[in-house]
Amino acid sequence: MKLIESMRQWWQRHTGEEETPLDGDSPAFMVSLLVNMTTLIVLGLIPIVAKNNQVTLTVSSTINDELEEEPELTLPEEFYFSDQPSEQVGANSEMGAEMAMSEAPVVSEVSVIPNPSELIPTDQMADIEINNTVQVATGLNFNANLAVKGAVGQGTTGAAGAVDRITHEILLSLEERKTLVVWLFDQTASLNPQRQAIHDRFDRIYRELGVIEAAGDESFTKHDDKPLLTSVISFGDNVSLITKKPTDNLTELKEAVLNLPNDNSGNEKVFSAVQLAAKEFASYRYVKETTGQPDRNVLLIAITDEVGSDQDQLEATVKICRRFAMPVYVIGVPAPFGRQETMMKWVDPDPTYNQTAQWGRVEQGPETLAPERVKLAFFNSKLDSEPIDSGFGPFALTRLAYETGGIYFAVHPNRNVMRAVSRGETEAYSAHLQHFFDPAVMRRYKPDYVSVDEYKKRLAQNKCRAALVQAAMFSQITPMESPQLRFVKRDEGSFSEALSNAQRDAAKLEPKIDALFQALKLGEGDREKELVPRWQAGFDLAIGRTMAIKVRTEAYNIMLAAAKAGIPTKEKQNNTFELVPSDTITGNSQLAKFGEKAKEYLQRVVTDHPDTPWAMLAKEELSQPLGWEWKDSYTDLAPMNNGVGNGNANNPANDKKMMLAKPAPTRPPPKL
């Protein structure tokens, strides 16, 4: 205020006027104006003074009106290979480039292909909002041959698709250095179709590689001489080096594969064959003093349809392949879930013999180092008698591929995750698997591909793991696979004896089931600490099914004991009594509570692990009631009148009309 008064006096002295511009509300107006102008100036200077982290992208293009001639087309200097494998190198169609179809593992009305993008350094990155991120390629058509990458391998419907993916692996190897590819073929007769398919595929593989080489791809041009060599090894009861010297001659390679003899010994020494290949071509992996690099990469590709009869050589094989950095790719078969053996469909390849399908037992599993599935038969169900897909290959071969940086391809022509596959639909020379599971789902349930010592350490980390493996090692129990359910009362003595005999059969089973339950119960306290999905699903299914079968067996015994005291009938003349499954457990409240606990375990498997083998088996168990009830009916016990004479005799047969063409001879299948 003193400042304003001084200015007012200054105005009066110099102008001689009594009134000044600072009278009234003028001072307040001037102060307000000054404050607002200062504020505006400060706000305007802040963006200039402060550092601007916002990245401004400007895209501009210039049209050259003087360009009169079309530019000369040149091949790109680099190739980008998608991580989505296809059945063929090139267009995803059997007709090749003439009919390229939009195909992918995920069907969508709009095809979407993930594009690689360059990352902006974090210190230059502004806030970015990302919407509709595409993680998997989608297409208009579903292709069953498109293998879905898993944690340890891929599932395919044919060997051809696996071989084409290996072509991509060969190209990746050639980008680094010259490469030797060693093909190892199982000589078992059941492998004839796959050997033929791969033989026929060689033309396409090496033609594609030849086209890329002729186009001047850097993978080939960087090498001075013979960038790609190939060798062939066969194995059965013996192991043989077919091509004495690696070759780049396609004709020689095809002849070597085509002329492989069958081995009917039933032995497949695949691990010995891999060791032979590693030792034979180790010199290609020695580091040269002149370059400081090995001469070539060596890729080993084994084709077999069993687990291998020399699995005791697994550790030694892993060791030598890792020593020389030789990845092992296996074109094999899916392992049956929790089983060692399955049945293979055999049709005699010689048309002069009977072409009726025969079934031979083959060893294709299990998928784990130790048994992790408790073997229990379902009541009144065929699900457990028919093997199902485990989602992985047999343990030893899959671990060999996993440990060496290769891929295990689980090949089955009937792979279909949408529905069950019957025995009649099973392709010849293939094992019957009733159900298959999506590899994209199963990758969360990868077995522990580790050594025996490491596996034991992992079991010791949680009691539920050790309990599951211990229970799974018990002999198979087939509880009440076909129990006596129908009893006809001819007289009191025979009726009581029939009930007692059925009770004894159930009583023999109860101690075995109880021992199995007690073994699993030891791990129950650690179940909530288990975080690995595979162990969670395995333990819950095992204890849930064991408890359910225990309830069903004991309830059956209780119903038989009660029947001896008399069973009320709907009609006085009824003399037949049948036990039928029921959701009601009568006569024992503790047993009923035990049954509810079993259902809780099984339902948790279904809820937490959908679309897996464990969920399928849990659903099947839940579909079977745990209790029983009696149904009565009448059976006529009067003897049947067989009649006399030959009034109903058949007319004499006409031998000539009954004569049939002589059937083709049948020979048993070879050892598979």
XYZ file of C-alpha atoms in Angstrom:
672
model
C 0.000 0.000 0.000
C 2.933 2.354 0.656
C 4.056 1.807 -2.922
C 0.645 2.818 -4.307
C 0.498 5.921 -2.040
C 3.969 7.015 -3.168
C 2.943 6.647 -6.828
C -0.232 8.675 -6.195
C 1.800 11.569 -4.619
C 4.272 11.440 -7.523
C 1.381 11.835 -10.017
C -0.076 14.839 -8.096
C 3.305 16.675 -7.916
C 4.020 16.300 -11.622
C 0.518 16.937 -13.010
C -0.914 19.286 -10.379
C -4.175 17.342 -10.480
C -5.863 16.092 -7.353
C -7.325 12.905 -8.976
C -5.008 10.160 -10.077
C -5.418 6.872 -12.115
C -4.684 4.946 -8.941
C -7.816 6.104 -7.154
C -10.722 3.641 -6.469
C -10.367 0.000 -7.727
C -7.516 0.718 -10.113
C -4.726 -0.576 -7.790
C -6.408 -3.934 -7.335
C -6.894 -4.279 -11.083
C -3.236 -3.556 -11.797
C -2.018 -6.099 -9.219
C -4.303 -8.802 -10.612
C -3.122 -8.094 -14.146
C 0.515 -8.281 -13.129
C 0.077 -11.623 -11.302
C -1.806 -13.271 -14.187
C 0.718 -12.140 -16.794
C 3.579 -13.501 -14.685
C 1.821 -16.839 -14.307
C 1.245 -17.147 -18.061
C 4.859 -16.383 -18.836
C 6.130 -18.988 -16.354
C 3.808 -21.684 -17.735
C 4.939 -20.920 -21.267
C 8.615 -21.296 -20.356
C 8.256 -24.695 -18.589
C 8.178 -26.870 -21.793
C 11.232 -25.049 -23.105
C 13.288 -25.438 -19.965
C 12.202 -29.024 -19.064
C 13.689 -32.064 -20.981
C 11.248 -33.562 -23.508
C 11.291 -37.415 -23.430
C 8.519 -37.790 -25.996
C 9.660 -39.523 -29.180
C 8.261 -37.962 -32.315
C 8.177 -40.267 -35.330
C 7.875 -38.671 -38.730
C 7.230 -40.846 -41.757
C 7.753 -39.233 -45.122
C 7.930 -40.523 -48.659
C 9.099 -38.907 -51.832
C 7.605 -39.630 -55.220
C 10.170 -39.634 -57.959
C 8.357 -38.372 -61.046
C 11.493 -38.869 -63.126
C 11.470 -42.678 -62.642
C 10.490 -44.105 -65.996
C 11.877 -47.678 -65.895
C 10.737 -50.424 -63.534
C 13.325 -51.224 -60.849
C 15.284 -54.453 -61.249
C 14.064 -57.159 -58.862
C 16.742 -58.750 -56.675
C 16.644 -61.507 -54.127
C 16.619 -60.361 -50.507
C 19.947 -60.506 -48.730
C 18.412 -62.225 -45.688
C 15.672 -64.762 -45.094
C 13.346 -64.664 -42.086
C 12.157 -68.070 -40.894
C 8.921 -68.216 -38.958
C 8.890 -70.220 -35.727
C 5.584 -71.767 -36.851
C 6.599 -75.078 -38.493
C 4.702 -76.285 -41.530
C 4.213 -79.633 -43.154
C 6.209 -78.569 -46.195
C 8.939 -76.113 -47.021
C 7.131 -73.480 -49.070
C 3.380 -73.216 -49.479
C 1.309 -75.010 -46.860
C -0.541 -77.144 -49.390
C -0.145 -80.575 -50.926
C -0.259 -78.825 -54.336
C 2.652 -76.584 -53.458
C 2.744 -73.007 -54.695
C -0.141 -73.628 -57.107
C -2.619 -73.568 -54.238
C -1.221 -71.883 -51.160
C -3.791 -71.954 -48.362
C -4.048 -69.887 -45.238
C -3.330 -72.560 -42.638
C -2.372 -72.419 -38.980
C -2.826 -74.349 -35.727
C -5.531 -71.831 -34.710
C -8.523 -71.304 -37.018
C -9.776 -67.728 -37.427
C -11.981 -65.896 -39.910
C -9.155 -63.409 -40.409
C -5.621 -64.677 -41.018
C -3.091 -63.021 -38.746
C 0.677 -63.487 -38.920
C 2.887 -62.247 -36.061
C 5.440 -59.711 -37.297
C 8.849 -59.189 -35.687
C 9.412 -55.647 -34.476
C 12.491 -53.628 -33.570
C 12.607 -52.542 -29.962
C 13.122 -48.899 -28.999
C 15.769 -48.360 -26.281
C 14.128 -47.920 -22.913
C 15.687 -44.514 -22.349
C 13.972 -43.250 -25.515
C 10.666 -45.000 -25.020
C 7.525 -43.016 -24.341
C 4.363 -44.416 -22.770
C 2.833 -46.858 -25.273
C -0.538 -48.572 -25.030
C -0.645 -52.012 -26.697
C -3.938 -53.568 -27.783
C -4.807 -56.908 -29.428
C -1.330 -58.445 -29.221
C -1.063 -61.470 -31.567
C 0.959 -64.345 -30.113
C -0.015 -67.231 -32.421
C -0.549 -67.261 -36.163
C -4.154 -67.889 -37.190
C -5.558 -68.979 -40.508
C -8.773 -69.757 -42.368
C -8.058 -73.515 -42.439
C -6.954 -75.991 -39.777
C -3.976 -78.127 -40.725
C -3.510 -81.231 -38.591
C 0.030 -81.616 -39.935
C 1.122 -78.290 -38.501
C 3.061 -79.345 -35.444
C 2.451 -77.369 -32.301
C 5.671 -76.639 -30.494
C 5.882 -78.184 -27.063
C 8.340 -77.853 -24.213
C 10.269 -80.917 -25.341
C 8.969 -81.763 -28.788
C 6.244 -81.662 -31.347
C 3.212 -83.758 -32.173
C 2.622 -84.502 -35.854
C 0.371 -86.749 -37.924
C 3.124 -87.969 -40.239
C 6.870 -88.368 -40.586
C 6.868 -86.046 -43.608
C 5.875 -83.058 -41.495
C 8.648 -83.807 -38.999
C 11.215 -84.120 -41.787
C 10.219 -80.750 -43.220
C 10.754 -79.121 -39.834
C 14.178 -80.766 -39.733
C 14.898 -79.123 -43.111
C 14.516 -75.800 -41.348
C 16.909 -76.967 -38.621
C 19.448 -77.914 -41.316
C 19.230 -74.417 -42.781
C 19.783 -72.866 -39.383
C 22.854 -75.072 -38.945
C 24.199 -74.079 -42.369
C 23.948 -70.428 -41.395
C 26.639 -71.151 -38.811
C 28.957 -73.530 -40.678
C 29.083 -76.500 -43.037
C 26.908 -79.373 -41.840
C 26.837 -83.165 -41.786
C 23.415 -84.809 -41.394
C 23.380 -88.428 -40.208
C 20.137 -90.381 -40.706
C 19.695 -93.385 -38.372
C 16.960 -95.816 -39.510
C 15.246 -98.514 -37.461
C 15.198 -101.714 -39.564
C 12.023 -103.091 -37.942
C 9.448 -104.183 -40.525
C 6.803 -101.923 -38.970
C 8.973 -98.925 -39.950
C 8.783 -99.735 -43.682
C 6.016 -97.168 -44.394
C 7.885 -94.383 -42.586
C 11.191 -95.249 -44.250
C 9.440 -95.140 -47.603
C 7.798 -91.792 -46.780
C 11.140 -90.270 -45.797
C 12.816 -91.758 -48.873
C 10.150 -90.144 -51.057
C 10.587 -86.881 -49.153
C 14.328 -86.700 -49.776
C 13.752 -85.383 -53.289
C 11.740 -82.451 -51.975
C 14.078 -81.734 -49.057
C 17.266 -81.609 -51.055
C 15.549 -79.897 -53.986
C 14.398 -77.122 -51.651
C 17.881 -76.864 -50.198
C 19.307 -76.826 -53.719
C 16.974 -73.989 -54.772
C 18.007 -71.936 -51.769
C 21.676 -72.650 -52.501
C 21.256 -71.667 -56.164
C 19.595 -68.428 -55.088
C 22.833 -67.428 -53.414
C 21.658 -67.742 -49.840
C 24.391 -66.792 -47.391
C 23.955 -70.125 -45.614
C 25.574 -71.750 -48.640
C 27.716 -69.012 -50.239
C 29.847 -68.603 -47.114
C 31.140 -72.186 -47.542
C 33.827 -73.008 -50.070
C 33.061 -76.670 -50.836
C 30.219 -79.156 -50.225
C 28.349 -77.270 -47.516
C 25.977 -80.204 -46.839
C 27.026 -83.847 -46.486
C 24.839 -86.810 -45.509
C 25.428 -90.268 -44.050
C 23.126 -93.222 -43.273
C 23.258 -95.690 -40.352
C 20.841 -98.584 -39.755
C 20.096 -100.379 -36.509
C 18.221 -103.418 -35.263
C 19.927 -106.191 -33.382
C 23.145 -104.835 -34.951
C 24.285 -101.364 -35.952
C 25.675 -100.757 -39.460
C 27.258 -97.767 -41.179
C 25.590 -97.909 -44.610
C 27.397 -95.040 -46.321
C 31.061 -95.681 -45.614
C 31.830 -92.046 -46.382
C 29.550 -88.988 -46.106
C 28.154 -87.982 -49.477
C 26.396 -85.107 -51.197
C 24.987 -87.449 -53.866
C 21.179 -87.656 -53.509
C 20.927 -90.822 -55.629
C 23.414 -92.634 -53.415
C 21.533 -91.500 -50.316
C 18.139 -92.688 -51.605
C 19.508 -96.067 -52.649
C 21.022 -96.565 -49.206
C 17.639 -95.969 -47.553
C 15.624 -97.974 -50.085
C 17.820 -101.067 -49.803
C 17.803 -101.358 -46.009
C 16.929 -104.965 -45.048
C 14.304 -105.735 -42.413
C 15.440 -106.901 -38.997
C 12.993 -109.338 -37.357
C 14.941 -109.808 -34.133
C 12.667 -107.497 -32.170
C 15.669 -105.479 -30.945
C 16.186 -101.800 -31.721
C 19.610 -100.605 -30.528
C 18.954 -96.950 -31.198
C 21.231 -95.635 -28.427
C 24.129 -97.763 -29.657
C 23.531 -96.386 -33.153
C 23.651 -92.791 -31.909
C 26.879 -93.522 -30.031
C 28.414 -95.047 -33.179
C 27.485 -91.943 -35.181
C 28.943 -89.627 -32.537
C 32.243 -91.546 -32.417
C 32.458 -92.035 -36.186
C 32.029 -88.347 -37.000
C 33.627 -86.788 -33.912
C 36.546 -85.595 -36.049
C 34.229 -83.088 -37.759
C 33.725 -81.450 -34.365
C 37.401 -81.084 -33.429
C 38.462 -77.433 -33.238
C 41.016 -76.513 -35.895
C 44.069 -74.506 -34.895
C 43.868 -72.420 -38.075
C 40.290 -71.239 -37.608
C 39.567 -71.920 -33.958
C 36.302 -73.547 -35.117
C 35.185 -77.130 -35.870
C 34.959 -78.167 -39.500
C 31.208 -78.931 -39.491
C 28.081 -79.110 -37.409
C 26.776 -82.677 -37.049
C 23.012 -83.320 -36.779
C 21.826 -86.820 -35.824
C 18.295 -87.834 -36.895
C 16.925 -91.146 -35.543
C 13.737 -92.756 -36.903
C 12.154 -95.458 -34.726
C 8.772 -96.620 -33.413
C 9.798 -98.089 -30.043
C 11.671 -97.072 -26.904
C 14.918 -98.842 -27.776
C 16.161 -102.171 -26.409
C 19.399 -100.629 -25.090
C 18.058 -97.885 -22.833
C 20.821 -98.706 -20.357
C 23.080 -96.750 -22.736
C 21.111 -93.513 -22.293
C 23.517 -91.721 -19.943
C 26.572 -92.627 -22.023
C 24.799 -91.506 -25.200
C 23.781 -88.169 -23.696
C 27.334 -87.622 -22.463
C 29.078 -88.216 -25.805
C 26.534 -86.186 -27.817
C 26.834 -83.249 -25.436
C 30.638 -83.544 -25.484
C 30.727 -83.063 -29.248
C 27.668 -80.754 -29.338
C 25.682 -83.044 -31.632
C 21.918 -82.453 -31.340
C 19.752 -85.566 -31.688
C 16.386 -85.304 -33.454
C 14.043 -88.260 -33.035
C 11.110 -89.060 -35.311
C 9.320 -91.429 -32.970
C 5.930 -92.301 -31.513
C 3.818 -90.933 -28.650
C 4.133 -92.863 -25.405
C 0.939 -94.315 -23.889
C -0.013 -92.558 -20.665
C 1.535 -94.313 -17.672
C 2.027 -97.578 -19.586
C 4.988 -99.459 -20.965
C 3.283 -101.410 -23.732
C 0.533 -100.948 -26.258
C -0.836 -102.888 -29.235
C 0.266 -102.223 -32.815
C -1.923 -102.944 -35.831
C -0.181 -105.203 -38.343
C -1.408 -105.885 -41.880
C 0.760 -108.233 -43.922
C 2.507 -106.131 -46.598
C 2.428 -109.091 -49.008
C -1.043 -109.131 -50.671
C -0.793 -112.888 -51.295
C -1.298 -113.386 -47.567
C -4.384 -112.729 -45.487
C -4.886 -108.973 -45.130
C -6.867 -109.213 -41.897
C -5.449 -106.918 -39.241
C -3.419 -108.568 -36.490
C -2.281 -106.968 -33.256
C 1.199 -107.249 -31.780
C 2.492 -105.973 -28.460
C 5.101 -103.184 -28.678
C 7.031 -101.246 -26.044
C 6.485 -97.509 -26.525
C 6.407 -96.117 -22.992
C 6.177 -94.917 -20.361
C 6.765 -91.188 -20.691
C 8.384 -90.893 -17.253
C 11.537 -92.243 -15.614
C 9.596 -94.031 -12.849
C 5.895 -94.985 -12.821
C 3.758 -91.998 -11.854
C 0.312 -93.469 -12.503
C -1.444 -95.828 -10.106
C -2.901 -98.687 -12.154
C -6.524 -99.205 -11.195
C -9.233 -100.678 -13.383
C -12.588 -98.932 -13.689
C -15.788 -100.703 -12.762
C -17.834 -101.471 -15.872
C -15.633 -99.341 -18.146
C -13.190 -100.047 -20.970
C -11.361 -96.731 -20.717
C -8.504 -98.065 -18.623
C -8.029 -101.115 -20.844
C -7.466 -98.928 -23.902
C -4.239 -96.861 -23.855
C -4.395 -93.077 -24.275
C -1.808 -90.533 -25.375
C 0.547 -89.172 -22.705
C 1.316 -86.002 -24.674
C 5.030 -86.911 -24.812
C 7.378 -89.495 -26.258
C 8.982 -92.397 -24.352
C 11.231 -91.097 -21.589
C 14.714 -92.227 -22.664
C 14.526 -91.063 -26.296
C 12.784 -87.823 -25.390
C 15.400 -87.048 -22.760
C 18.161 -87.741 -25.314
C 16.656 -85.138 -27.648
C 15.977 -82.734 -24.770
C 19.480 -82.960 -23.271
C 21.282 -82.535 -26.616
C 19.243 -79.610 -27.912
C 17.271 -81.609 -30.459
C 13.541 -82.240 -30.853
C 11.411 -85.314 -30.260
C 8.639 -85.608 -32.867
C 5.736 -87.758 -31.615
C 4.295 -89.068 -34.907
C 0.904 -90.762 -35.126
C -1.346 -90.776 -38.231
C -4.547 -90.857 -36.132
C -3.703 -87.834 -33.997
C -7.040 -86.145 -33.357
C -7.731 -84.118 -30.226
C -11.422 -83.672 -31.026
C -12.730 -87.236 -30.543
C -11.878 -90.802 -29.565
C -10.222 -93.126 -32.093
C -11.437 -96.721 -32.388
C -9.264 -99.740 -33.115
C -10.862 -100.076 -36.526
C -9.783 -96.535 -37.433
C -6.177 -97.090 -36.370
C -3.816 -96.990 -39.330
C -1.795 -100.087 -40.136
C 1.667 -100.258 -38.510
C 0.518 -97.830 -35.816
C -0.234 -98.391 -32.142
C -3.801 -97.883 -31.001
C -4.270 -94.825 -28.772
C -7.883 -94.075 -27.966
C -7.481 -90.382 -27.091
C -4.977 -87.669 -27.961
C -4.292 -84.399 -26.167
C -3.329 -80.944 -27.383
C 0.472 -80.449 -27.155
C -0.124 -76.760 -26.384
C -1.997 -77.803 -23.218
C 0.353 -80.628 -22.289
C 3.537 -78.543 -22.349
C 2.753 -77.450 -18.748
C 2.920 -81.110 -17.729
C 6.407 -81.955 -18.997
C 7.995 -84.916 -17.169
C 11.285 -84.438 -15.303
C 13.924 -85.173 -17.959
C 16.768 -85.671 -15.512
C 19.153 -88.381 -14.314
C 18.168 -91.008 -11.758
C 20.015 -89.205 -8.944
C 18.414 -85.868 -9.745
C 15.001 -87.520 -9.997
C 15.415 -88.970 -6.499
C 16.319 -85.516 -5.178
C 13.151 -84.080 -6.679
C 11.052 -86.829 -5.129
C 12.528 -85.978 -1.742
C 11.455 -82.339 -2.108
C 7.792 -83.212 -1.477
C 6.224 -86.204 0.252
C 3.297 -86.361 -2.166
C 5.734 -87.031 -5.037
C 7.457 -89.875 -3.209
C 4.089 -91.302 -2.128
C 2.758 -91.255 -5.695
C 5.793 -93.040 -7.148
C 5.792 -95.621 -4.350
C 2.086 -96.352 -4.879
C 2.522 -96.515 -8.659
C 5.214 -99.187 -8.246
C 2.724 -101.558 -6.607
C 1.416 -104.443 -8.696
C -1.628 -103.580 -10.756
C -4.879 -103.915 -8.839
C -8.050 -104.779 -10.754
C -10.751 -104.110 -8.169
C -14.164 -105.577 -8.968
C -13.519 -105.694 -12.683
C -16.467 -108.074 -13.052
C -18.019 -108.600 -9.603
C -21.044 -110.837 -9.177
C -24.058 -108.565 -9.135
C -26.968 -110.937 -9.864
C -28.158 -113.526 -7.358
C -31.048 -115.961 -7.958
C -32.694 -117.339 -4.804
C -33.581 -120.976 -5.488
C -33.413 -121.802 -1.795
C -32.054 -120.166 1.340
C -28.913 -122.308 1.539
C -27.651 -121.746 -2.012
C -28.570 -118.055 -1.874
C -26.592 -117.515 1.347
C -23.621 -119.432 -0.041
C -23.565 -117.288 -3.223
C -23.563 -114.123 -1.115
C -20.720 -115.462 1.069
C -18.588 -116.366 -1.966
C -19.004 -112.858 -3.374
C -18.071 -111.408 0.019
C -14.859 -113.431 0.116
C -13.775 -112.085 -3.280
C -14.284 -108.519 -2.079
C -12.595 -109.248 1.261
C -9.430 -110.443 -0.537
C -9.252 -107.134 -2.371
C -9.814 -104.780 0.562
C -6.349 -105.160 2.185
C -4.614 -104.387 -1.130
C -6.683 -101.253 -1.663
C -6.145 -100.189 1.944
C -2.341 -100.621 1.608
C -2.405 -98.491 -1.542
C -4.406 -95.792 0.233
C -2.071 -95.790 3.262
C 0.943 -95.321 0.949
C -0.704 -92.307 -0.698
C -1.912 -90.899 2.625
C 1.737 -90.417 3.679
C 2.021 -87.652 1.088
C -1.302 -85.967 1.811
C 0.232 -83.480 4.264
C 2.573 -82.028 1.606
C -0.019 -81.835 -1.173
C -0.794 -78.126 -0.685
C 2.934 -77.311 -0.906
C 3.208 -78.907 -4.361
C 3.337 -76.279 -7.134
C 4.222 -78.377 -10.216
C 1.027 -79.107 -12.238
C 2.097 -82.615 -13.256
C 2.658 -83.754 -9.669
C -0.532 -82.032 -8.509
C -2.665 -83.820 -11.107
C -0.940 -87.161 -10.599
C -1.320 -87.243 -6.819
C -4.917 -85.976 -6.735
C -6.020 -88.513 -9.356
C -4.264 -91.385 -7.602
C -5.610 -90.752 -4.098
C -9.066 -89.755 -5.403
C -9.444 -92.954 -7.442
C -8.043 -95.144 -4.660
C -10.499 -93.688 -2.142
C -13.393 -94.067 -4.589
C -12.597 -97.739 -5.228
C -12.153 -98.339 -1.502
C -15.642 -96.917 -0.850
C -17.215 -98.871 -3.709
C -15.651 -102.162 -2.589
C -16.544 -101.790 1.093
C -20.087 -100.645 0.256
C -20.478 -103.748 -1.930
C -19.428 -105.952 0.981
C -21.845 -104.210 3.364
C -24.754 -104.736 0.973
C -23.961 -108.458 0.667
C -23.801 -108.861 4.445
C -27.148 -107.094 4.886
C -28.750 -109.304 2.229
C -28.169 -112.404 4.343
C -30.637 -111.002 6.876
C -33.255 -110.693 4.170
C -34.116 -108.337 1.322
C -37.614 -106.859 0.994
C -39.259 -107.445 -2.407
C -41.771 -105.449 -4.402
C -43.685 -108.591 -5.349
C -44.001 -111.698 -3.207
C -42.955 -114.058 -5.996
C -39.746 -112.154 -6.849
C -36.714 -114.399 -6.430
C -33.886 -112.559 -8.215
C -31.803 -109.774 -6.666
C -29.356 -107.528 -8.527
C -26.935 -104.925 -7.172
C -26.965 -101.760 -9.288
C -24.758 -98.660 -8.804
C -26.325 -95.911 -6.693
C -25.275 -92.484 -5.467
C -26.523 -93.407 -2.001
C -24.189 -95.195 0.415
C -26.382 -96.915 3.013
C -25.478 -98.337 6.380
C -22.237 -96.417 7.044
C -22.073 -92.623 7.480
C -18.253 -92.610 7.790
C -17.951 -94.400 4.460
C -20.258 -91.799 2.896
C -18.003 -88.965 4.160
C -14.977 -90.834 2.813
C -16.700 -90.977 -0.563
C -17.315 -87.219 -0.560
C -13.612 -86.643 0.106
C -12.755 -88.861 -2.858
C -15.045 -86.785 -5.075
C -13.346 -83.584 -3.902
C -9.958 -84.864 -5.038
C -11.309 -86.020 -8.386
C -13.236 -82.819 -9.019
C -10.105 -80.773 -8.305
C -8.325 -82.683 -11.063
C -11.139 -81.922 -13.516
C -11.248 -78.231 -12.538
C -7.522 -77.470 -12.279
C -6.204 -79.635 -15.133
C -8.769 -79.613 -17.971
C -8.102 -81.336 -21.310
C -5.412 -83.610 -19.852
C -5.204 -87.388 -19.346
C -5.655 -86.904 -15.596
C -8.885 -84.949 -16.090
C -10.247 -87.578 -18.500
C -9.660 -90.404 -16.020
C -11.053 -88.338 -13.124
C -14.245 -87.635 -15.096
C -14.647 -91.342 -15.817
C -14.283 -92.203 -12.132
C -16.768 -89.498 -11.132
C -19.302 -90.882 -13.611
C -19.416 -94.185 -11.699
C -21.579 -94.081 -8.505
C -19.874 -95.171 -5.276
C -22.856 -96.869 -3.611
C -25.195 -99.769 -4.366
C -28.861 -100.666 -4.099
C -30.877 -103.859 -4.597
C -33.340 -104.330 -7.454
C -35.611 -107.389 -7.354
C -37.343 -109.255 -10.172
C -38.806 -112.664 -10.998
C -36.996 -115.531 -12.764
C -38.863 -118.620 -13.941
C -37.022 -121.591 -12.432
C -39.137 -124.311 -14.136
C -37.069 -126.644 -16.376
C -37.301 -125.977 -20.110
C -39.071 -128.512 -22.393
C -36.502 -129.419 -25.012
C -39.026 -131.361 -27.119
C -38.575 -134.713 -28.960
C -38.205 -135.927 -32.537
C -36.592 -134.161 -35.443
C -39.433 -131.898 -36.468
C -37.151 -128.904 -36.178
C -34.098 -130.488 -37.772
C -32.360 -128.546 -40.519
C -32.550 -129.702 -44.105
C -29.494 -131.587 -45.406
C -26.794 -129.166 -46.475
C -25.817 -128.815 -50.129
C -22.051 -129.314 -49.879
C -21.351 -127.765 -53.269
C -23.278 -124.611 -52.445
C -21.567 -124.413 -49.076
C -18.096 -124.584 -50.588
C -16.184 -121.302 -50.138
C -13.131 -120.005 -51.897
C -9.937 -121.106 -50.173
C -8.840 -118.259 -47.917
C -5.426 -116.688 -48.307
C -2.852 -118.144 -45.924
C -2.136 -116.231 -42.747
C 1.297 -115.755 -41.250
C 1.996 -114.264 -37.838
C 3.487 -110.779 -37.653
C 7.256 -110.524 -37.118
C 8.680 -109.376 -33.818
C 7.815 -105.703 -33.587
